[in-house]
Every structure is written in C-alpha cells, then in structure tokens.
Amino acid sequence: MEIQLQELVDKIKQAGVAPAEEQAAKLISDAEDKARSIIDDAHAEAKQIIQTAKTEAERFDQAAVASIFQAGRNTLLSFRDNLLAQLDAFIKTETLKAYDRDVLRNLIPEAVLAWIKNTGNDDLSIILSPEDADALKNVLLTGLKEKLSSGIEIKADDQVEGGFRIATKDGAAYYDFSAEAVANLFSSYINPRTAEILKTAAKEL
C-alpha cells in the first residue's frame, strides 16, 4: 500500500511539477533572449543616434566655418572697395589741386607745341573748365599767337573740371590732359597694385 501511495505521489509530481519546471525554464530562456534582443536593439539605436549627432555636428561645423569664411571675405572685399574709392577720390582731388592756373599757363603752350611738332596740325582748340577758360584765355592767346600760323581757339566745357584738352577744330582728334583723365590714369596704375597688396595681406591673416 505504501509503495502504491509513493508511486502515486511520484506520478503527481511528474505530471504537475516537471511540466511546470520545464515551462518556467522556457519562460526564463525566452526572457533572457528577449532581454538580449532589447539590449542589442538599444545598442544599435544608441550607435545610430551617436553617428547622427556626429554627422550633424560636422555639418554644423562646416557650415559655421563656411559662414565665417564668407563673412570675412565680404568684409575684406568691402574694405578693398571702400579703400579704392577713397584712393580714387584722393587722386582726383590732388590732381585738381595740381592743375592750378600757374601750371596751366606754362603747361598748355608746351603741350600745344609738342602736339604740332608730332602731328603737323596747328588748327587747334584748347578746352578748359569755364572758370579756367575765363581766367587764362587772353594769356594763352597772346602767348601762342606768334607760334601758330592759324591761331588757336579757347573753349569752355562744363564737363572739364580741371586740366585741359587739346583738340583739332574739326573734332577729328584730341588729347586729354583733363584732371579726370590724368586721375584715371594714375588710378589704373595704383589700384591694381593696392588690390594686390591687400590680397597678399589677407593671405597672411
């Protein structure tokens, strides 16, 4: 009887406890697999987040550097343009000052005689600003009358601020000694040199 009772107890254990233990073991194994899967996914997601953050940081850094470079370049270009404009204005102002009436009184006859010598044409007009034409007309006509067989004509032109132009009376040719033309000549020589100096200086910053 005791043997049968023990066998019955063993069967009950086998029928109930063993499957429960197997099920528990399976649940534990599944839970461990799920935990590993979650951890792996978390690692992968964290890695992706870090990579995205690095990419964004690099892009932002590149954009910031490009923006700073462009701002610096714009500043240098603005400074260069402003400097060249001031230099042009200075050259024009100083050229106008240099063309005072004493200079014109001596320079114009020399330029006219050189023109005649080089071209053989003495049928000329001298073009001056209205103020200079009024002030110098008599002096120039008197000084050149003996040297020119056909005489010379003095004209006033509002477009001439200072200096003078020599032209044939038919308008076929002229030589520009105006302050503007001479200032432009100086600027065309000086401005490229100034721009090159600024360019070299910018490279050294």
CSV table of C-alpha atoms in Angstrom, one decimal:
chain,number,residue,atom,x,y,z
A,1,MET,CA,0.0,0.0,0.0
A,2,GLU,CA,2.8,2.4,0.9
A,3,ILE,CA,4.5,1.5,-2.4
A,4,GLN,CA,1.4,2.4,-4.3
A,5,LEU,CA,1.0,5.6,-2.5
A,6,GLN,CA,4.6,6.6,-3.2
A,7,GLU,CA,4.1,5.8,-6.8
A,8,LEU,CA,1.0,7.9,-6.9
A,9,VAL,CA,2.9,10.8,-5.4
A,10,ASP,CA,5.7,10.4,-7.9
A,11,LYS,CA,3.3,10.4,-10.8
A,12,ILE,CA,1.5,13.5,-9.5
A,13,LYS,CA,4.9,15.3,-9.3
A,14,GLN,CA,5.9,14.1,-12.7
A,15,ALA,CA,2.5,15.1,-14.1
A,16,GLY,CA,2.5,18.6,-12.5
A,17,VAL,CA,5.9,19.8,-11.2
A,18,ALA,CA,8.0,18.6,-14.1
A,19,PRO,CA,6.0,20.4,-16.8
A,20,ALA,CA,5.9,23.5,-14.6
A,21,GLU,CA,9.6,23.4,-14.2
A,22,GLU,CA,10.0,23.0,-18.0
A,23,GLN,CA,7.7,25.8,-18.6
A,24,ALA,CA,9.5,28.0,-16.1
A,25,ALA,CA,12.8,27.2,-17.7
A,26,LYS,CA,11.4,28.0,-21.1
A,27,LEU,CA,10.0,31.3,-19.8
A,28,ILE,CA,13.4,32.2,-18.3
A,29,SER,CA,15.1,31.3,-21.6
A,30,ASP,CA,12.6,33.4,-23.6
A,31,ALA,CA,13.0,36.3,-21.2
A,32,GLU,CA,16.8,36.1,-21.5
A,33,ASP,CA,16.6,36.0,-25.3
A,34,LYS,CA,14.1,39.0,-25.2
A,35,ALA,CA,16.4,40.9,-22.9
A,36,ARG,CA,19.4,40.3,-25.1
A,37,SER,CA,17.4,41.4,-28.1
A,38,ILE,CA,16.3,44.6,-26.4
A,39,ILE,CA,19.9,45.3,-25.3
A,40,ASP,CA,21.2,44.7,-28.8
A,41,ASP,CA,18.5,47.0,-30.3
A,42,ALA,CA,19.3,49.6,-27.7
A,43,HIS,CA,23.0,49.4,-28.5
A,44,ALA,CA,22.2,49.7,-32.2
A,45,GLU,CA,19.9,52.7,-31.7
A,46,ALA,CA,22.4,54.4,-29.4
A,47,LYS,CA,25.1,53.9,-32.0
A,48,GLN,CA,22.9,55.4,-34.7
A,49,ILE,CA,22.0,58.3,-32.5
A,50,ILE,CA,25.7,59.0,-31.8
A,51,GLN,CA,26.6,58.7,-35.5
A,52,THR,CA,23.7,61.1,-36.5
A,53,ALA,CA,24.8,63.5,-33.8
A,54,LYS,CA,28.4,63.4,-35.1
A,55,THR,CA,27.2,63.9,-38.7
A,56,GLU,CA,25.1,66.9,-37.7
A,57,ALA,CA,27.9,68.3,-35.6
A,58,GLU,CA,30.3,68.0,-38.5
A,59,ARG,CA,27.8,69.6,-40.9
A,60,PHE,CA,27.1,72.4,-38.5
A,61,ASP,CA,30.9,72.9,-38.0
A,62,GLN,CA,31.4,73.0,-41.8
A,63,ALA,CA,28.5,75.4,-42.3
A,64,ALA,CA,29.8,77.6,-39.5
A,65,VAL,CA,33.3,77.7,-40.9
A,66,ALA,CA,31.9,78.4,-44.4
A,67,SER,CA,29.8,81.2,-43.0
A,68,ILE,CA,32.7,82.8,-41.1
A,69,PHE,CA,34.9,82.5,-44.2
A,70,GLN,CA,32.3,84.2,-46.4
A,71,ALA,CA,31.7,86.9,-43.8
A,72,GLY,CA,35.4,87.5,-43.7
A,73,ARG,CA,35.7,87.6,-47.4
A,74,ASN,CA,32.8,90.0,-47.7
A,75,THR,CA,34.4,92.3,-45.1
A,76,LEU,CA,37.7,92.3,-47.0
A,77,LEU,CA,36.0,93.0,-50.3
A,78,SER,CA,34.0,95.8,-48.8
A,79,PHE,CA,37.2,97.2,-47.2
A,80,ARG,CA,39.1,96.9,-50.5
A,81,ASP,CA,36.3,98.6,-52.5
A,82,ASN,CA,36.0,101.4,-49.9
A,83,LEU,CA,39.7,101.9,-49.8
A,84,LEU,CA,40.0,102.1,-53.6
A,85,ALA,CA,37.1,104.5,-53.8
A,86,GLN,CA,38.8,106.8,-51.2
A,87,LEU,CA,42.0,106.4,-53.1
A,88,ASP,CA,40.3,107.4,-56.4
A,89,ALA,CA,38.7,110.4,-54.7
A,90,PHE,CA,42.1,111.4,-53.2
A,91,ILE,CA,43.9,111.1,-56.5
A,92,LYS,CA,41.2,113.2,-58.3
A,93,THR,CA,41.3,115.9,-55.6
A,94,GLU,CA,45.1,116.1,-55.6
A,95,THR,CA,45.2,116.1,-59.4
A,96,LEU,CA,42.7,119.0,-59.5
A,97,LYS,CA,44.9,120.9,-56.9
A,98,ALA,CA,48.0,120.3,-59.0
A,99,TYR,CA,46.3,121.8,-62.1
A,100,ASP,CA,46.3,125.4,-60.7
A,101,ARG,CA,46.4,128.2,-63.2
A,102,ASP,CA,50.1,128.8,-62.9
A,103,VAL,CA,50.7,125.2,-64.0
A,104,LEU,CA,48.1,125.5,-66.8
A,105,ARG,CA,49.7,128.8,-68.0
A,106,ASN,CA,53.0,127.1,-68.5
A,107,LEU,CA,51.9,123.6,-69.4
A,108,ILE,CA,49.4,124.3,-72.1
A,109,PRO,CA,51.8,126.1,-74.5
A,110,GLU,CA,54.3,123.3,-74.1
A,111,ALA,CA,51.7,120.6,-74.8
A,112,VAL,CA,50.3,122.5,-77.8
A,113,LEU,CA,53.8,122.9,-79.4
A,114,ALA,CA,54.5,119.3,-78.8
A,115,TRP,CA,51.2,118.4,-80.5
A,116,ILE,CA,52.1,120.5,-83.5
A,117,LYS,CA,55.6,119.0,-83.7
A,118,ASN,CA,54.3,115.4,-83.6
A,119,THR,CA,51.2,115.9,-85.9
A,120,GLY,CA,51.9,118.9,-88.0
A,121,ASN,CA,48.4,120.1,-87.3
A,122,ASP,CA,48.2,123.6,-85.8
A,123,ASP,CA,44.4,124.2,-86.3
A,124,LEU,CA,43.6,123.6,-82.7
A,125,SER,CA,41.2,124.2,-79.8
A,126,ILE,CA,42.1,124.3,-76.1
A,127,ILE,CA,39.2,123.1,-74.0
A,128,LEU,CA,39.2,124.2,-70.4
A,129,SER,CA,36.7,124.5,-67.5
A,130,PRO,CA,34.6,127.6,-67.7
A,131,GLU,CA,36.5,129.2,-64.8
A,132,ASP,CA,39.9,128.5,-66.2
A,133,ALA,CA,38.9,129.5,-69.7
A,134,ASP,CA,37.8,132.9,-68.5
A,135,ALA,CA,40.9,133.4,-66.4
A,136,LEU,CA,43.5,132.1,-69.0
A,137,LYS,CA,42.0,132.9,-72.4
A,138,ASN,CA,43.9,136.2,-73.0
A,139,VAL,CA,47.2,134.9,-71.6
A,140,LEU,CA,47.1,131.8,-73.7
A,141,LEU,CA,46.0,133.5,-76.9
A,142,THR,CA,48.7,136.1,-76.5
A,143,GLY,CA,51.4,133.6,-75.7
A,144,LEU,CA,50.6,131.2,-78.6
A,145,LYS,CA,49.6,133.7,-81.3
A,146,GLU,CA,53.1,134.2,-82.6
A,147,LYS,CA,53.8,130.4,-82.7
A,148,LEU,CA,50.6,129.3,-84.5
A,149,SER,CA,50.0,130.4,-88.1
A,150,SER,CA,46.3,129.7,-88.0
A,151,GLY,CA,45.8,130.8,-84.4
A,152,ILE,CA,44.1,128.9,-81.6
A,153,GLU,CA,40.7,128.7,-80.1
A,154,ILE,CA,39.9,128.6,-76.4
A,155,LYS,CA,36.7,126.8,-75.5
A,156,ALA,CA,34.9,126.3,-72.2
A,157,ASP,CA,33.3,122.9,-71.3
A,158,ASP,CA,31.3,122.1,-68.2
A,159,GLN,CA,32.5,118.5,-68.4
A,160,VAL,CA,36.1,119.6,-67.7
A,161,GLU,CA,36.6,120.2,-64.0
A,162,GLY,CA,40.3,120.9,-64.2
A,163,GLY,CA,43.2,120.5,-66.6
A,164,PHE,CA,42.7,120.8,-70.3
A,165,ARG,CA,42.1,119.0,-73.6
A,166,ILE,CA,43.8,119.8,-76.9
A,167,ALA,CA,41.6,119.0,-80.0
A,168,THR,CA,41.6,119.7,-83.7
A,169,LYS,CA,38.9,122.3,-84.6
A,170,ASP,CA,37.2,119.7,-86.7
A,171,GLY,CA,37.0,117.4,-83.7
A,172,ALA,CA,38.8,114.6,-85.5
A,173,ALA,CA,41.4,114.1,-82.8
A,174,TYR,CA,42.1,115.3,-79.3
A,175,TYR,CA,44.5,114.7,-76.4
A,176,ASP,CA,43.0,114.6,-72.9
A,177,PHE,CA,45.0,116.3,-70.2
A,178,SER,CA,41.9,116.8,-68.1
A,179,ALA,CA,42.2,116.2,-64.3
A,180,GLU,CA,39.7,113.3,-64.6
A,181,ALA,CA,41.7,111.6,-67.4
A,182,VAL,CA,45.0,112.0,-65.6
A,183,ALA,CA,43.4,110.9,-62.3
A,184,ASN,CA,42.0,107.8,-64.1
A,185,LEU,CA,45.5,107.1,-65.5
A,186,PHE,CA,47.0,107.2,-62.0
A,187,SER,CA,44.2,105.1,-60.6
A,188,SER,CA,44.6,102.5,-63.3
A,189,TYR,CA,48.2,102.1,-62.2
A,190,ILE,CA,47.8,102.4,-58.5
A,191,ASN,CA,44.6,100.5,-57.9
A,192,PRO,CA,45.8,97.1,-59.1
A,193,ARG,CA,48.9,97.4,-57.0
A,194,THR,CA,46.8,98.4,-54.0
A,195,ALA,CA,44.4,95.5,-54.6
A,196,GLU,CA,47.4,93.1,-54.8
A,197,ILE,CA,48.9,94.4,-51.6
A,198,LEU,CA,45.5,93.9,-49.8
A,199,LYS,CA,45.3,90.4,-51.3
A,200,THR,CA,48.7,89.5,-50.0
A,201,ALA,CA,48.0,91.0,-46.6
A,202,ALA,CA,44.7,88.9,-46.4
A,203,LYS,CA,46.6,85.7,-47.0
A,204,GLU,CA,48.9,86.5,-44.1
A,205,LEU,CA,45.9,86.9,-41.6
